[in-house]
GROMACS .gro file of N, CA and C in nm:
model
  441
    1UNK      N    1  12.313  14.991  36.189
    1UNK     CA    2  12.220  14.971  36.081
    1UNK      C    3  12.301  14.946  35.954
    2UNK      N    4  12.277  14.839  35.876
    2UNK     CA    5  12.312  14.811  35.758
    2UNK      C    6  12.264  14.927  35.649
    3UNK      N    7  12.339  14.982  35.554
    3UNK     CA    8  12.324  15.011  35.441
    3UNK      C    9  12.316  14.929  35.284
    4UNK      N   10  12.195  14.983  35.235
    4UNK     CA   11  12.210  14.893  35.051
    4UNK      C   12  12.253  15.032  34.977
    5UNK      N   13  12.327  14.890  34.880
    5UNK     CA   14  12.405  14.996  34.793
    5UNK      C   15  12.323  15.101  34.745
    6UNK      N   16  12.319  15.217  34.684
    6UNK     CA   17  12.219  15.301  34.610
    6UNK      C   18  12.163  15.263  34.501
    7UNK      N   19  12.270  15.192  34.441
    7UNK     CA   20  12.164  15.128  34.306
    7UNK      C   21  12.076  15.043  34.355
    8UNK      N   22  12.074  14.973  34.434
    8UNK     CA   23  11.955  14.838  34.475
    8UNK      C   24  11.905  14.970  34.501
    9UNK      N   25  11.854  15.067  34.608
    9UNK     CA   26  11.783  15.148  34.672
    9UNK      C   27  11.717  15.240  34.552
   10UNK      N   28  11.767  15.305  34.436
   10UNK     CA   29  11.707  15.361  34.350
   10UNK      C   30  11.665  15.247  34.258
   11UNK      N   31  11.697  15.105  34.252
   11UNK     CA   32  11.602  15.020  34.138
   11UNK      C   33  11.492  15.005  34.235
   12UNK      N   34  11.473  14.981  34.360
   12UNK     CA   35  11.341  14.956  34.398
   12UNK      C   36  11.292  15.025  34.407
   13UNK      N   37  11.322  15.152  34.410
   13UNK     CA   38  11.231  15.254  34.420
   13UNK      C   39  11.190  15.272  34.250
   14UNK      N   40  11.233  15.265  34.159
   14UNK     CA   41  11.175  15.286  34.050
   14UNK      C   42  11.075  15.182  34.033
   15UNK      N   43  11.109  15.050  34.054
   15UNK     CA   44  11.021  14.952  34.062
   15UNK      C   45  10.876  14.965  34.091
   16UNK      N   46  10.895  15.016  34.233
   16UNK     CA   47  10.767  15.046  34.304
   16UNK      C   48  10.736  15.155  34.232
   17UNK      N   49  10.785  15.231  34.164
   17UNK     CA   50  10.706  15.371  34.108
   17UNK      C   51  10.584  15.286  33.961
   18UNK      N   52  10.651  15.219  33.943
   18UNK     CA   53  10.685  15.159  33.806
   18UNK      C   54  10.519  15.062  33.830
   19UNK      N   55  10.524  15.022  33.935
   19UNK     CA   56  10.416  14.925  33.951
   19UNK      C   57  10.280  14.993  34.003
   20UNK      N   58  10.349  15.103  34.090
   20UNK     CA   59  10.183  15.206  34.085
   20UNK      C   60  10.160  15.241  33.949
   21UNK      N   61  10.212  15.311  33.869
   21UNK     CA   62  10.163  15.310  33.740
   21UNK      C   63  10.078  15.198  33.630
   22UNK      N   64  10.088  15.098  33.695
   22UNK     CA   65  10.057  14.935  33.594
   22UNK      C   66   9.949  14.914  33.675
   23UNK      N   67   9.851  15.028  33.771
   23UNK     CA   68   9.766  14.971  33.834
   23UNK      C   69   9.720  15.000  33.965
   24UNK      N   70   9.802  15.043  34.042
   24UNK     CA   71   9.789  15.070  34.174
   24UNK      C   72   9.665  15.133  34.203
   25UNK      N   73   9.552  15.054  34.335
   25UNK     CA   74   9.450  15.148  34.366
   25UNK      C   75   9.481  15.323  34.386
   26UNK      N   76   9.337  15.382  34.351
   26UNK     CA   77   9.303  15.511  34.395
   26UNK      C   78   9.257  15.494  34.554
   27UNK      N   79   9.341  15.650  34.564
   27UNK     CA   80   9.267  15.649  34.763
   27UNK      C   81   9.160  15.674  34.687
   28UNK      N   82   9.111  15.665  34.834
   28UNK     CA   83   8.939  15.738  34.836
   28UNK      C   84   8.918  15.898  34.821
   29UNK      N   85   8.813  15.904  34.765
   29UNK     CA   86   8.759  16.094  34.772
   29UNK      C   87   8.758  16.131  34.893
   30UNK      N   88   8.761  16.057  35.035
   30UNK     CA   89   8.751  16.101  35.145
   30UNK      C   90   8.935  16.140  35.180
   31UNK      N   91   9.019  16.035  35.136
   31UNK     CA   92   9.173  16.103  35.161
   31UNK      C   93   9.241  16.213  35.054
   32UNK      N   94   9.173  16.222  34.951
   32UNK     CA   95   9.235  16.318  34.874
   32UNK      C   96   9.223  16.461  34.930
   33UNK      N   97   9.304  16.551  34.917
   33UNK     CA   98   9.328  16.713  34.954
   33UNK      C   99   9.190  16.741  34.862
   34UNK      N  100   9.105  16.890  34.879
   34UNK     CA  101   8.994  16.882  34.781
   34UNK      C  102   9.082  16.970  34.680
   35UNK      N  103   9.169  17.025  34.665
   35UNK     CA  104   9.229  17.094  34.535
   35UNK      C  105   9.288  16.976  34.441
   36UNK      N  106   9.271  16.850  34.460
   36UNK     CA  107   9.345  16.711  34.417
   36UNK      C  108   9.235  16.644  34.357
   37UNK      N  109   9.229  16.585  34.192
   37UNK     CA  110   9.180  16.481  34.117
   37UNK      C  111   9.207  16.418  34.184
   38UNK      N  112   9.118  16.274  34.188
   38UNK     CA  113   9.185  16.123  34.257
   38UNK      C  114   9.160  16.059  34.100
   39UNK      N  115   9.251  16.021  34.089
   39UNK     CA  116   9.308  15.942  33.947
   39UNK      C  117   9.280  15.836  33.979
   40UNK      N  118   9.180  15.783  33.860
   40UNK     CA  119   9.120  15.636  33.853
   40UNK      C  120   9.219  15.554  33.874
   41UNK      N  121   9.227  15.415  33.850
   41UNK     CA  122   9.321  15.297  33.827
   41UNK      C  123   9.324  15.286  33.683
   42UNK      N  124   9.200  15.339  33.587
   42UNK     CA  125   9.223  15.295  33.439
   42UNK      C  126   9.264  15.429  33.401
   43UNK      N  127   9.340  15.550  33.460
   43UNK     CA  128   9.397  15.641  33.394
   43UNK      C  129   9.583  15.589  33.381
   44UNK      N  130   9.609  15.474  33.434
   44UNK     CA  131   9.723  15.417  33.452
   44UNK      C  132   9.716  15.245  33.339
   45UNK      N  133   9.610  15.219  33.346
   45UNK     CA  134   9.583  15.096  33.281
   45UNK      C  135   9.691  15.072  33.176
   46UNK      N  136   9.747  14.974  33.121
   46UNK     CA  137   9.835  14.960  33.000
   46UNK      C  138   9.755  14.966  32.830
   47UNK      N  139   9.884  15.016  32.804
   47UNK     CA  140   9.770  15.038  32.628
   47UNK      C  141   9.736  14.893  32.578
   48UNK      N  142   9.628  14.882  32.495
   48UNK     CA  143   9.565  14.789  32.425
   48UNK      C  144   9.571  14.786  32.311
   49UNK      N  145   9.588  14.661  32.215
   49UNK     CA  146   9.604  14.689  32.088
   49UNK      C  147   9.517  14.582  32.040
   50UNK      N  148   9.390  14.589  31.957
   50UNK     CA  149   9.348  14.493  31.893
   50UNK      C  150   9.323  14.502  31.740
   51UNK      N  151   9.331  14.415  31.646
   51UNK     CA  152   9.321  14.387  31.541
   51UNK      C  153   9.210  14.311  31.433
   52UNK      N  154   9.198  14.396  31.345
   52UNK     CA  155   9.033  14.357  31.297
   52UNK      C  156   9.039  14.335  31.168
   53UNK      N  157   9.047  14.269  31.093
   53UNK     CA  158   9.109  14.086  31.117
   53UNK      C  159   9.221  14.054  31.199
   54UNK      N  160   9.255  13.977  31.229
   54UNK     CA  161   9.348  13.912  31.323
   54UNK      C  162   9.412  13.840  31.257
   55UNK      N  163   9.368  13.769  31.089
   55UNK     CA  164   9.474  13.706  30.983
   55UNK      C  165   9.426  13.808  30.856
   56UNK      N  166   9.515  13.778  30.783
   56UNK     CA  167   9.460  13.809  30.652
   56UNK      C  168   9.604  13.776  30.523
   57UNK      N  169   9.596  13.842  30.406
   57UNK     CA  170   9.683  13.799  30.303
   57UNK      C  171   9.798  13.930  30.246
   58UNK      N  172   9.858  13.878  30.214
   58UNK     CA  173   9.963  14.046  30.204
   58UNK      C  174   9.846  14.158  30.107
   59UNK      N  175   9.858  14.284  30.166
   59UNK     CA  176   9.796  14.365  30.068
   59UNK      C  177   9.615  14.434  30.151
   60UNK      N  178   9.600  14.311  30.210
   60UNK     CA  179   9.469  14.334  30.286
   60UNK      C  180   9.500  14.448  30.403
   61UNK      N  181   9.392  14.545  30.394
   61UNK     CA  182   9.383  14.623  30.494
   61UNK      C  183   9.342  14.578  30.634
   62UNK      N  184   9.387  14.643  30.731
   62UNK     CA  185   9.395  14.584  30.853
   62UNK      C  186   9.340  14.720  30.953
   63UNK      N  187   9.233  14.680  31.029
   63UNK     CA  188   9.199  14.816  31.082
   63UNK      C  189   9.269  14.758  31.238
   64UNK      N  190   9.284  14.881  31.312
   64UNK     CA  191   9.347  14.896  31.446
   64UNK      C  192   9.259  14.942  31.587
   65UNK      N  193   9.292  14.923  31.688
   65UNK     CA  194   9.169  14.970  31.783
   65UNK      C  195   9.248  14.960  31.895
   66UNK      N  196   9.229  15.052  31.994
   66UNK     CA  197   9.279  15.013  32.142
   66UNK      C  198   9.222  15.161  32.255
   67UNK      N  199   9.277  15.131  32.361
   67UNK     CA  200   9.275  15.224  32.455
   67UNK      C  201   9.363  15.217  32.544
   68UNK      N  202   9.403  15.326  32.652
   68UNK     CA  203   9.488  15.380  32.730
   68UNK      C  204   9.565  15.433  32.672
   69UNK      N  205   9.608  15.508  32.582
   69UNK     CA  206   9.706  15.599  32.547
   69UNK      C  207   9.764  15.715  32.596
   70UNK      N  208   9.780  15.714  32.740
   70UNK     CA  209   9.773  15.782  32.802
   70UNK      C  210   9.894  15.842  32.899
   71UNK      N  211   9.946  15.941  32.911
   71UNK     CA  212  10.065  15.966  33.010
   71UNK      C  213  10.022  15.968  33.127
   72UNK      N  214  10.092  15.869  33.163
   72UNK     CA  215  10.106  15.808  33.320
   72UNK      C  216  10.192  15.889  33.396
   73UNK      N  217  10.145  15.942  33.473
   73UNK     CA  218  10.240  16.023  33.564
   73UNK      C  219  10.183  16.004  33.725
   74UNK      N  220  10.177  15.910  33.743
   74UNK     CA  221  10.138  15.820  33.837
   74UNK      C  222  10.259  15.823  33.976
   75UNK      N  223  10.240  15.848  34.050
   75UNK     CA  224  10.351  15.870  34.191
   75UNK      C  225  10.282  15.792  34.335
   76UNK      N  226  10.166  15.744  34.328
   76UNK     CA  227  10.156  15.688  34.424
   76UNK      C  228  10.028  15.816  34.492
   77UNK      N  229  10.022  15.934  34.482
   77UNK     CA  230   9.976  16.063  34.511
   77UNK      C  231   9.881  16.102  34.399
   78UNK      N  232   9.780  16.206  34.444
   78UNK     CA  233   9.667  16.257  34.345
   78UNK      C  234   9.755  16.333  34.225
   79UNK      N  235   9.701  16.317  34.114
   79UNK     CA  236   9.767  16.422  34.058
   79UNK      C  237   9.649  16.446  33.926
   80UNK      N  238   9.652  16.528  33.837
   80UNK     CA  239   9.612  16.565  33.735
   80UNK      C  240   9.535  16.437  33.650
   81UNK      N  241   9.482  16.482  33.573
   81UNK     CA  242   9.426  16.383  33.451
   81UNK      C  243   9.511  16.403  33.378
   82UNK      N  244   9.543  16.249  33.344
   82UNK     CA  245   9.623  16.231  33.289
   82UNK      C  246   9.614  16.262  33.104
   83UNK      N  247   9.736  16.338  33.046
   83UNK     CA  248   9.704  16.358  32.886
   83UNK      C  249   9.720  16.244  32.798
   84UNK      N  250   9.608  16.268  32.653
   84UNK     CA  251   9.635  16.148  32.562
   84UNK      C  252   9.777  16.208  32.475
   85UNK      N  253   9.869  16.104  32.416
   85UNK     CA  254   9.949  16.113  32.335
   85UNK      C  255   9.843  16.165  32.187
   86UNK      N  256   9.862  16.237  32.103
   86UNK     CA  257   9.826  16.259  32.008
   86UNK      C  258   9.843  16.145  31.867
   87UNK      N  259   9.936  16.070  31.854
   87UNK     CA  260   9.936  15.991  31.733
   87UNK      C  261  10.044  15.852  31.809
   88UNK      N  262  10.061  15.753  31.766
   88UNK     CA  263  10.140  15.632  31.803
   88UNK      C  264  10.215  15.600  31.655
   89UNK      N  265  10.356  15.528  31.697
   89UNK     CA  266  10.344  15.415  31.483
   89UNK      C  267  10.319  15.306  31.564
   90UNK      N  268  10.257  15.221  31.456
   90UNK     CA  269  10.213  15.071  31.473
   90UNK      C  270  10.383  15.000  31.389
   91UNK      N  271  10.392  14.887  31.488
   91UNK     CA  272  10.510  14.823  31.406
   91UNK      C  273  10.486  14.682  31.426
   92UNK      N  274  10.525  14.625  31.312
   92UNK     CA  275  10.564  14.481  31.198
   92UNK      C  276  10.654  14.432  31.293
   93UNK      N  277  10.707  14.309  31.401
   93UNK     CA  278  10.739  14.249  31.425
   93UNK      C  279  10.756  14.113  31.371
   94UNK      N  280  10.827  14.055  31.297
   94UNK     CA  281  10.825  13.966  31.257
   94UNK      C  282  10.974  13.905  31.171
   95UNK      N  283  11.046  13.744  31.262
   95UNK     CA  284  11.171  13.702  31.240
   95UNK      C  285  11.203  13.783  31.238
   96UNK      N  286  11.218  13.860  31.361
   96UNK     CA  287  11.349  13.984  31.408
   96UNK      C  288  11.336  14.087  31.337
   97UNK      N  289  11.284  14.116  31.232
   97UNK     CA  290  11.267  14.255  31.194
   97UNK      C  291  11.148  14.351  31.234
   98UNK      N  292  11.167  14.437  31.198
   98UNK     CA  293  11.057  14.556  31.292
   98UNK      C  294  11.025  14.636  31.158
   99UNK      N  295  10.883  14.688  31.076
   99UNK     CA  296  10.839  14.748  31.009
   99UNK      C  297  10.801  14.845  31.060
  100UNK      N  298  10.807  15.001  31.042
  100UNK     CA  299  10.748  15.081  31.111
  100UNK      C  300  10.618  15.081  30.971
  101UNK      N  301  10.450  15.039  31.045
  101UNK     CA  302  10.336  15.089  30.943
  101UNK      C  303  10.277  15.208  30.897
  102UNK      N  304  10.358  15.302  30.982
  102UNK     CA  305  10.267  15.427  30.993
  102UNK      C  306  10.222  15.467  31.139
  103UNK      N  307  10.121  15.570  31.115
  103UNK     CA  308  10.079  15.638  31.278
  103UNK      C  309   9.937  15.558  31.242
  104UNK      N  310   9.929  15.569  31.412
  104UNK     CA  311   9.754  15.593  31.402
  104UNK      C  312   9.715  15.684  31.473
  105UNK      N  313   9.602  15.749  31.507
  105UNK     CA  314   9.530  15.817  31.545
  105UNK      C  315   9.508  15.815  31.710
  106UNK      N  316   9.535  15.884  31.838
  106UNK     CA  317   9.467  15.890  31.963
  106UNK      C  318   9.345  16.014  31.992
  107UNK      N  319   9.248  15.966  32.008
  107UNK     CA  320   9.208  16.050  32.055
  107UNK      C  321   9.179  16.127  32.215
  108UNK      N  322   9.125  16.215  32.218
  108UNK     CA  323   9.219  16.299  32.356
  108UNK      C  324   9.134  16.222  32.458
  109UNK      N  325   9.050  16.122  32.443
  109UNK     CA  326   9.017  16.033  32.574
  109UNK      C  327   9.126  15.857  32.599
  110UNK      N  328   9.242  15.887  32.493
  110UNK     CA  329   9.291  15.800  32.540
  110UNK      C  330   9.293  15.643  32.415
  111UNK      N  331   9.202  15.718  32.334
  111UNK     CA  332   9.154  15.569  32.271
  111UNK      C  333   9.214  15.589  32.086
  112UNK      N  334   9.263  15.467  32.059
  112UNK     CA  335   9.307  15.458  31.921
  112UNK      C  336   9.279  15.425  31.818
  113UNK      N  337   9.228  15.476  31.693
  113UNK     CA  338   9.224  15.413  31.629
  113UNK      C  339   9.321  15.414  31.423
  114UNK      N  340   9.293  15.362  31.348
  114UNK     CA  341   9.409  15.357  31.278
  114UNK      C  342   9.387  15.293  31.151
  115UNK      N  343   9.463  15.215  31.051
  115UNK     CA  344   9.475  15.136  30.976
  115UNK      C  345   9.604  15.072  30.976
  116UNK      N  346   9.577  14.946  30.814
  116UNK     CA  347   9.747  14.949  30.766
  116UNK      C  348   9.729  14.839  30.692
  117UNK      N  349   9.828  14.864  30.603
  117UNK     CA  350   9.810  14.712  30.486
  117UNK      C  351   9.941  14.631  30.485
  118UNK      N  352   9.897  14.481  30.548
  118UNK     CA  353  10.002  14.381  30.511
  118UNK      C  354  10.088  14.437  30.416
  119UNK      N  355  10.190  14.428  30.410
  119UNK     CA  356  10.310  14.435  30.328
  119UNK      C  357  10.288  14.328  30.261
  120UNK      N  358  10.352  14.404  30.081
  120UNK     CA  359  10.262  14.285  29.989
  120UNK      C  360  10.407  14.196  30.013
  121UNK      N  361  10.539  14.214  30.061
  121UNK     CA  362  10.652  14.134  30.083
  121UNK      C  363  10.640  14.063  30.211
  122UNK      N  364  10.501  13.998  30.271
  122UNK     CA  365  10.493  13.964  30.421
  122UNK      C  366  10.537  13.813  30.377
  123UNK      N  367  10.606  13.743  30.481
  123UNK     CA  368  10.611  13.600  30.489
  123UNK      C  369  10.476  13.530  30.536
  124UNK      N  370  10.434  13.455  30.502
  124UNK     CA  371  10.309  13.406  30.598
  124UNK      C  372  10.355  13.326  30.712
  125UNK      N  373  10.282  13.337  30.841
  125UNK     CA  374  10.313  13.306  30.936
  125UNK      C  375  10.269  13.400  31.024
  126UNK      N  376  10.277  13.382  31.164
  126UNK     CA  377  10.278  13.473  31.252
  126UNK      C  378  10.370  13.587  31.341
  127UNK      N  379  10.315  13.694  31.360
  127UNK     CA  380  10.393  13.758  31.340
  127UNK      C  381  10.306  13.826  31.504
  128UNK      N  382  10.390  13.958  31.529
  128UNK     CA  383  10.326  14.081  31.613
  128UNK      C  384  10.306  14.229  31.577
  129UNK      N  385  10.191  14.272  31.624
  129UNK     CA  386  10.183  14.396  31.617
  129UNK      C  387  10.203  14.504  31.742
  130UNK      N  388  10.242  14.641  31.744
  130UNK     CA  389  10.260  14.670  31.835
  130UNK      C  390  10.258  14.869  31.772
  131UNK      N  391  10.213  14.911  31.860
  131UNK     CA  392  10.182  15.078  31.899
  131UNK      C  393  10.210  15.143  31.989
  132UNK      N  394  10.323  15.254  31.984
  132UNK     CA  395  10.362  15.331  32.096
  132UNK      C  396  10.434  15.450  31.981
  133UNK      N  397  10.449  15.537  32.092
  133UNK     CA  398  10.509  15.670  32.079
  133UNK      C  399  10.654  15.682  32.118
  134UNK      N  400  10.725  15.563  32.146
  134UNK     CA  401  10.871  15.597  32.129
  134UNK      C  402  10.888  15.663  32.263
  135UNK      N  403  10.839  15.703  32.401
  135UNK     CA  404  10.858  15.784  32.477
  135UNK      C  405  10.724  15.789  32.604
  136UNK      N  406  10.632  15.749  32.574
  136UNK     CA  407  10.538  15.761  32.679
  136UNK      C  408  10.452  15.641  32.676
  137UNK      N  409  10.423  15.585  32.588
  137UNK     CA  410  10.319  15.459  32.597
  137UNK      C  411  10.350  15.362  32.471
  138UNK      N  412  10.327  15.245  32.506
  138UNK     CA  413  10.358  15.077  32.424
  138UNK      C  414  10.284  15.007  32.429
  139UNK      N  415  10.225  14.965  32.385
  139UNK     CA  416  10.108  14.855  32.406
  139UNK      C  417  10.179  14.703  32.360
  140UNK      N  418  10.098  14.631  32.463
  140UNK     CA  419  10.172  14.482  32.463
  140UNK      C  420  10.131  14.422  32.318
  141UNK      N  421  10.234  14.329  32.248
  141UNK     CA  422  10.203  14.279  32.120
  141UNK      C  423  10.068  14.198  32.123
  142UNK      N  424  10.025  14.266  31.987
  142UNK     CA  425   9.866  14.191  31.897
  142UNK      C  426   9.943  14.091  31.812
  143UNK      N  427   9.867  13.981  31.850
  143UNK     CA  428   9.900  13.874  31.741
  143UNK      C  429   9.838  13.921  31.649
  144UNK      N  430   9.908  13.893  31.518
  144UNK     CA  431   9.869  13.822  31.368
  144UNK      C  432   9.895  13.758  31.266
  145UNK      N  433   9.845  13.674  31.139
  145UNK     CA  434   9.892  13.583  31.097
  145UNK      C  435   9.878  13.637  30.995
  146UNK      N  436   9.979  13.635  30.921
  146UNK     CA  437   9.986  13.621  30.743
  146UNK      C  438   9.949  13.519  30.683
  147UNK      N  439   9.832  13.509  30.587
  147UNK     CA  440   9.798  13.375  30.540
  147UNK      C  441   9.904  13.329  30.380
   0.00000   0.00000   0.00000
């Protein structure tokens, strides 16, 4: 029998850990142990970030919104309900620099909400927004445009 090196053998295995978390069905209530939650598929879902306006002018307030904020501790196996992170920073992406805006708000079902005001030094153009905790959850970049 052939052997793979350990690193190929521990990247796929993180991989696969990595991808039950981004989604992987729940067994059924009929295979779970009964001392065992069966953890939805949207207790794993990826965070969301939307933006309300989606353009605006330096200085304009910008409200924030999303859901899944949530620690994934996802193994493939039943486990617990999963906890919300308590606060995220939202960050300024834009020509390579990164603004940290501040926190916003999670609440303990997972869901975010927030503010933040264009920087009155914004370039106009488009740019990204983005919310995580540095350690447990990221949400994929929100477009927006500086007018």
């Amino acid at each position: 029998m052939r052997r793979l090196p350990v690193t190929l053998t521990l990247t796929s295995a993180l991989l696969l850990g990595l991808a039950g978390c981004a989604g992987a069905t729940s067994p059924s209530a009929s295979q779970a142990p009964d001392d065992q939650a069966v953890v939805s598929e949207q207790a794993c879902a990826a965070p969301t970030l939307s933006l309300s306006p989606d353009r605006a002018a330096p200085g304009a307030d910008v409200e924030v919104s999303g859901d899944g904020y949530l620690v994934c501790e996802d193994t493939g196996q039943q486990v617990s309900e999963p906890d919300a992170v308590s606060a995220v920073d939202l960050y300024w992406v834009q020509g390579g620099e990164t603004i940290n805006l501040g926190e916003a708000r999670v609440a303990q079902d997972g869901t975010l909400s927030g503010s933040f005001t264009v920087p009155a030094d914004a370039e106009p153009g488009e740019l990204e927004v983005m919310a995580g905790d540095g350690l447990h959850v990221s949400s994929e970049p929100a477009a927006f445009t500086v007018e």
